[in-house]
Amino acid sequence: MNKKALLLLLLAVAVVWGGNLWYYKSQKLEKPLFLQHYYEIPISLADHLTLYYISNTDSTRTPYKFQLPDGTDLNVENNRIRDRRGRLQSNEVVVSPPKNAFEAITEPMKFEQLDAYYNDGFVDTVPIGEIIIHPNPKAQESPLKMNFSGGSSNGTGSTGYNVEADVSIRAVSSSFPELLSDVMDIEFHGRNLTDIHAFPLSLHAGDHTSLSYQLQFPNDDPRRFHAFHIRISYEDPRGKSVGIHQIIEQPKLYENDLVRYSRMRKGDKSP
């Protein structure tokens, strides 16, 4: 092999080695990276909250508890790996508060960050999105009795109701409209929420009605990497809730997205 060919070979090796080193370092996380969660739930659904984060596959640092800004602990029940890509993996952790931790609240409680406690002694304050916990609704007879409910992983679903007493529906609304209004489509009793003439809507005992929704994020939309609990409420003319429907939308973050998402969150503009 002549000197020129040898030089070209060494140069090619150096380029490949440098590229691999850059790719390796680009996946290095200094600490677990939490996704953004948008949950609006009653106390009864706060017992088993699911949070999502990204970590390096070779990291042994795992959370064992979280703490709310008011000092309430959320203990880890389960922690599992969802997907892996290169040095990165997405994790799903289920947490629960102490029994009756939120029973005393009379107004919605909102928090946007948590303190994460790890098995190696590291403590980190992490932005979590926005989680709203409502007091449990008072026991009451709703005129709308659910008779079926279903959804699919493509962001669509529906719920059916039997109407057991006359009621006039003043409004139907969902949580986080500032985030979802352009990607979420809701119909109630065949009327779309965008129709300004849809409400008030009179329903009578013996009627059947349904709600359907479609939540569609473009493939390049970073919101598809968020986790959502969407609370859809229906109100009578006095503003009293006569129905609540919860939609759970898991983050669409899989192995092929991990590198791109972690770079985006770290501010890396490289392709």
Short mmCIF file of C-alpha atoms in Angstrom, two decimals:
data_model
loop_
_atom_site.label_atom_id
_atom_site.label_comp_id
_atom_site.label_asym_id
_atom_site.label_seq_id
_atom_site.Cartn_x
_atom_site.Cartn_y
_atom_site.Cartn_z
CA MET A 1 0.00 0.00 0.00
CA ASN A 2 1.48 3.36 -1.01
CA LYS A 3 1.65 6.34 1.35
CA LYS A 4 -1.29 8.15 -0.27
CA ALA A 5 -3.59 5.14 0.05
CA LEU A 6 -2.45 4.59 3.63
CA LEU A 7 -3.12 8.25 4.45
CA LEU A 8 -6.62 8.04 2.96
CA LEU A 9 -7.30 4.86 4.94
CA LEU A 10 -6.14 6.44 8.18
CA LEU A 11 -8.23 9.51 7.44
CA ALA A 12 -11.33 7.37 6.82
CA VAL A 13 -10.70 5.47 10.06
CA ALA A 14 -10.33 8.76 11.94
CA VAL A 15 -13.58 10.11 10.47
CA VAL A 16 -15.47 6.95 11.39
CA TRP A 17 -13.95 6.87 14.87
CA GLY A 18 -14.71 10.55 15.39
CA GLY A 19 -18.29 10.08 14.21
CA ASN A 20 -18.81 7.14 16.55
CA LEU A 21 -17.30 9.10 19.44
CA TRP A 22 -19.58 12.08 18.72
CA TYR A 23 -22.62 9.80 18.50
CA TYR A 24 -21.64 8.13 21.77
CA LYS A 25 -21.13 11.43 23.57
CA SER A 26 -24.31 12.93 22.09
CA GLN A 27 -26.31 10.28 23.95
CA LYS A 28 -24.68 10.97 27.29
CA LEU A 29 -27.14 12.22 29.91
CA GLU A 30 -25.76 13.86 33.02
CA LYS A 31 -28.92 12.86 34.89
CA PRO A 32 -32.33 11.30 34.10
CA LEU A 33 -34.43 13.41 31.75
CA PHE A 34 -38.12 13.58 32.65
CA LEU A 35 -40.84 13.96 30.06
CA GLN A 36 -43.61 16.52 30.42
CA HIS A 37 -46.85 15.31 31.98
CA TYR A 38 -50.24 17.03 31.74
CA TYR A 39 -52.60 15.33 34.17
CA GLU A 40 -55.90 16.62 35.52
CA ILE A 41 -57.40 13.98 37.78
CA PRO A 42 -59.53 13.47 40.89
CA ILE A 43 -57.90 12.26 44.11
CA SER A 44 -59.22 8.75 43.43
CA LEU A 45 -56.94 8.46 40.37
CA ALA A 46 -53.85 9.87 42.13
CA ASP A 47 -53.00 6.60 43.89
CA HIS A 48 -51.06 5.21 40.94
CA LEU A 49 -49.51 7.98 38.84
CA THR A 50 -47.26 7.00 35.95
CA LEU A 51 -44.25 9.20 35.19
CA TYR A 52 -41.81 8.81 32.30
CA TYR A 53 -38.10 9.58 32.01
CA ILE A 54 -35.07 8.84 29.85
CA SER A 55 -31.76 7.54 31.21
CA ASN A 56 -28.55 5.97 29.95
CA THR A 57 -28.61 2.18 29.68
CA ASP A 58 -25.40 1.92 31.72
CA SER A 59 -26.72 4.13 34.54
CA THR A 60 -27.56 2.48 37.86
CA ARG A 61 -29.23 5.66 39.18
CA THR A 62 -32.93 5.04 39.74
CA PRO A 63 -35.54 7.04 41.68
CA TYR A 64 -36.97 5.55 44.84
CA LYS A 65 -39.29 8.44 45.74
CA PHE A 66 -40.48 11.88 44.66
CA GLN A 67 -41.59 14.80 46.76
CA LEU A 68 -44.21 17.43 45.94
CA PRO A 69 -43.57 21.12 46.67
CA ASP A 70 -45.79 20.83 49.77
CA GLY A 71 -43.61 18.04 51.17
CA THR A 72 -45.87 15.10 50.27
CA ASP A 73 -43.86 12.01 49.33
CA LEU A 74 -44.69 9.88 46.30
CA ASN A 75 -43.15 6.45 46.74
CA VAL A 76 -42.10 4.35 43.76
CA GLU A 77 -44.19 1.21 43.32
CA ASN A 78 -42.72 -0.02 40.07
CA ASN A 79 -40.05 1.05 37.58
CA ARG A 80 -39.67 -0.62 34.20
CA ILE A 81 -37.92 -0.05 30.89
CA ARG A 82 -40.19 0.76 27.93
CA ASP A 83 -37.74 0.99 25.00
CA ARG A 84 -34.02 1.21 24.25
CA ARG A 85 -31.95 2.84 21.54
CA GLY A 86 -28.14 2.94 21.65
CA ARG A 87 -27.13 4.29 25.06
CA LEU A 88 -30.63 5.58 25.83
CA GLN A 89 -33.68 3.97 27.35
CA SER A 90 -37.15 5.24 28.24
CA ASN A 91 -38.51 4.30 31.65
CA GLU A 92 -41.97 4.15 33.17
CA VAL A 93 -42.25 4.65 36.92
CA VAL A 94 -45.48 4.24 38.92
CA VAL A 95 -45.73 6.32 42.10
CA SER A 96 -48.24 6.59 44.93
CA PRO A 97 -48.78 9.02 47.82
CA PRO A 98 -49.33 7.94 51.44
CA LYS A 99 -52.87 6.78 52.13
CA ASN A 100 -55.34 9.68 52.41
CA ALA A 101 -52.57 12.20 51.59
CA PHE A 102 -54.91 14.41 49.57
CA GLU A 103 -58.20 13.80 51.37
CA ALA A 104 -58.12 17.21 53.10
CA ILE A 105 -57.89 19.31 49.94
CA THR A 106 -61.00 21.29 49.07
CA GLU A 107 -59.64 23.12 46.02
CA PRO A 108 -57.67 21.81 43.03
CA MET A 109 -53.96 21.39 43.78
CA LYS A 110 -51.48 22.09 40.98
CA PHE A 111 -47.75 21.43 40.76
CA GLU A 112 -45.24 21.78 37.93
CA GLN A 113 -42.11 20.30 39.48
CA LEU A 114 -41.03 17.48 41.77
CA ASP A 115 -37.96 16.63 43.81
CA ALA A 116 -36.59 13.28 42.64
CA TYR A 117 -34.65 11.15 45.16
CA TYR A 118 -32.30 8.53 43.76
CA ASN A 119 -30.73 5.36 45.14
CA ASP A 120 -27.21 6.87 45.02
CA GLY A 121 -28.11 9.87 47.21
CA PHE A 122 -28.59 12.34 44.35
CA VAL A 123 -31.57 14.69 44.66
CA ASP A 124 -32.82 16.71 41.68
CA THR A 125 -35.65 19.20 41.20
CA VAL A 126 -37.26 18.33 37.87
CA PRO A 127 -39.88 20.18 35.78
CA ILE A 128 -42.73 17.73 35.32
CA GLY A 129 -45.25 19.57 33.13
CA GLU A 130 -48.49 20.39 34.95
CA ILE A 131 -50.41 18.05 37.23
CA ILE A 132 -53.75 19.11 38.71
CA ILE A 133 -55.45 17.06 41.44
CA HIS A 134 -59.13 17.73 42.15
CA PRO A 135 -61.07 16.82 45.28
CA ASN A 136 -63.18 13.74 44.66
CA PRO A 137 -66.63 14.73 43.37
CA LYS A 138 -69.36 14.52 45.98
CA ALA A 139 -71.50 11.45 45.73
CA GLN A 140 -74.51 12.34 43.65
CA GLU A 141 -76.83 10.83 41.15
CA SER A 142 -75.76 11.80 37.66
CA PRO A 143 -78.42 11.85 34.94
CA LEU A 144 -75.84 10.32 32.58
CA LYS A 145 -75.09 6.63 33.17
CA MET A 146 -72.21 5.22 31.14
CA ASN A 147 -73.05 2.06 29.19
CA PHE A 148 -69.86 1.64 27.17
CA SER A 149 -66.42 3.14 26.75
CA GLY A 150 -63.51 2.37 24.47
CA GLY A 151 -60.38 3.84 22.97
CA SER A 152 -57.43 2.92 20.82
CA SER A 153 -53.73 3.65 20.63
CA ASN A 154 -54.29 5.93 17.62
CA GLY A 155 -55.81 8.63 19.82
CA THR A 156 -59.51 7.96 19.22
CA GLY A 157 -62.26 6.77 21.52
CA SER A 158 -65.88 7.06 22.56
CA THR A 159 -68.20 6.72 25.53
CA GLY A 160 -71.93 6.03 25.52
CA TYR A 161 -74.54 7.06 28.10
CA ASN A 162 -78.12 6.34 29.04
CA VAL A 163 -79.96 9.51 30.07
CA GLU A 164 -81.94 8.74 33.24
CA ALA A 165 -83.37 12.22 33.96
CA ASP A 166 -84.07 15.36 31.99
CA VAL A 167 -81.00 17.56 31.80
CA SER A 168 -79.79 20.54 29.81
CA ILE A 169 -76.07 20.45 28.96
CA ARG A 170 -74.57 23.93 29.05
CA ALA A 171 -71.00 23.11 28.07
CA VAL A 172 -68.54 20.33 27.32
CA SER A 173 -64.89 21.14 27.86
CA SER A 174 -61.55 19.37 28.22
CA SER A 175 -58.44 20.12 30.23
CA PHE A 176 -55.40 21.89 28.74
CA PRO A 177 -57.21 23.49 25.77
CA GLU A 178 -54.22 25.82 25.28
CA LEU A 179 -52.16 22.73 24.43
CA LEU A 180 -54.70 20.57 22.65
CA SER A 181 -57.31 22.71 20.90
CA ASP A 182 -55.64 22.40 17.48
CA VAL A 183 -55.17 18.61 17.64
CA MET A 184 -58.21 17.45 19.60
CA ASP A 185 -61.69 17.01 18.14
CA ILE A 186 -64.62 16.30 20.49
CA GLU A 187 -68.23 15.54 19.66
CA PHE A 188 -71.07 15.19 22.17
CA HIS A 189 -74.47 13.92 21.06
CA GLY A 190 -73.26 14.32 17.48
CA ARG A 191 -72.41 17.99 17.98
CA ASN A 192 -68.87 19.28 17.61
CA LEU A 193 -67.51 21.54 20.32
CA THR A 194 -66.42 24.05 17.68
CA ASP A 195 -70.07 24.63 16.77
CA ILE A 196 -71.13 27.74 18.69
CA HIS A 197 -74.77 26.65 18.36
CA ALA A 198 -74.17 23.18 19.85
CA PHE A 199 -75.09 24.19 23.42
CA PRO A 200 -77.20 24.37 25.47
CA LEU A 201 -78.36 20.86 24.62
CA SER A 202 -81.53 19.39 26.10
CA LEU A 203 -81.59 15.67 26.86
CA HIS A 204 -84.55 13.74 28.23
CA ALA A 205 -85.00 10.65 30.33
CA GLY A 206 -84.78 7.60 28.11
CA ASP A 207 -82.44 9.23 25.58
CA HIS A 208 -79.12 7.73 24.63
CA THR A 209 -76.11 9.90 23.97
CA SER A 210 -72.38 9.54 23.37
CA LEU A 211 -69.11 11.38 23.36
CA SER A 212 -66.35 10.74 20.84
CA TYR A 213 -62.88 12.21 20.59
CA GLN A 214 -59.90 12.20 18.30
CA LEU A 215 -56.45 13.32 19.42
CA GLN A 216 -53.96 13.44 16.56
CA PHE A 217 -50.44 14.85 16.76
CA PRO A 218 -48.35 15.35 13.61
CA ASN A 219 -45.29 13.08 13.57
CA ASP A 220 -42.91 16.00 14.01
CA ASP A 221 -44.92 17.61 16.84
CA PRO A 222 -43.03 17.49 20.18
CA ARG A 223 -46.36 17.29 22.04
CA ARG A 224 -46.64 13.66 20.99
CA PHE A 225 -43.84 12.99 23.50
CA HIS A 226 -45.91 14.35 26.41
CA ALA A 227 -48.10 12.24 28.67
CA PHE A 228 -51.73 13.36 29.06
CA HIS A 229 -54.65 12.61 31.34
CA ILE A 230 -57.45 14.60 29.72
CA ARG A 231 -60.49 15.39 31.80
CA ILE A 232 -63.64 16.08 29.76
CA SER A 233 -66.48 17.55 31.85
CA TYR A 234 -70.13 18.21 30.97
CA GLU A 235 -72.05 20.90 32.85
CA ASP A 236 -75.72 21.59 33.45
CA PRO A 237 -77.10 25.16 33.20
CA ARG A 238 -75.97 25.90 36.77
CA GLY A 239 -72.37 25.00 35.93
CA LYS A 240 -72.61 21.78 37.92
CA SER A 241 -70.73 18.81 36.49
CA VAL A 242 -73.07 16.05 35.31
CA GLY A 243 -70.43 13.88 33.67
CA ILE A 244 -66.67 13.35 33.59
CA HIS A 245 -64.64 11.32 31.14
CA GLN A 246 -60.91 10.63 31.56
CA ILE A 247 -58.62 10.01 28.59
CA ILE A 248 -55.14 8.60 29.18
CA GLU A 249 -52.69 9.33 26.37
CA GLN A 250 -49.27 7.75 26.78
CA PRO A 251 -46.23 9.46 25.24
CA LYS A 252 -45.50 8.23 21.74
CA LEU A 253 -41.78 8.01 22.43
CA TYR A 254 -40.21 4.83 21.14
CA GLU A 255 -36.68 3.64 20.42
CA ASN A 256 -36.28 5.55 17.15
CA ASP A 257 -37.30 8.80 18.89
CA LEU A 258 -35.02 8.59 21.93
CA VAL A 259 -31.88 10.14 20.42
CA ARG A 260 -33.82 12.91 18.68
CA TYR A 261 -35.87 13.74 21.75
CA SER A 262 -32.91 13.82 24.14
CA ARG A 263 -31.01 16.15 21.77
CA MET A 264 -34.04 18.39 21.47
CA ARG A 265 -34.41 18.64 25.25
CA LYS A 266 -30.68 19.37 25.65
CA GLY A 267 -30.85 22.09 22.98
CA ASP A 268 -28.73 20.21 20.44
CA LYS A 269 -29.73 21.34 16.91
CA SER A 270 -27.69 18.68 15.11
CA PRO A 271 -29.65 16.48 12.70
#
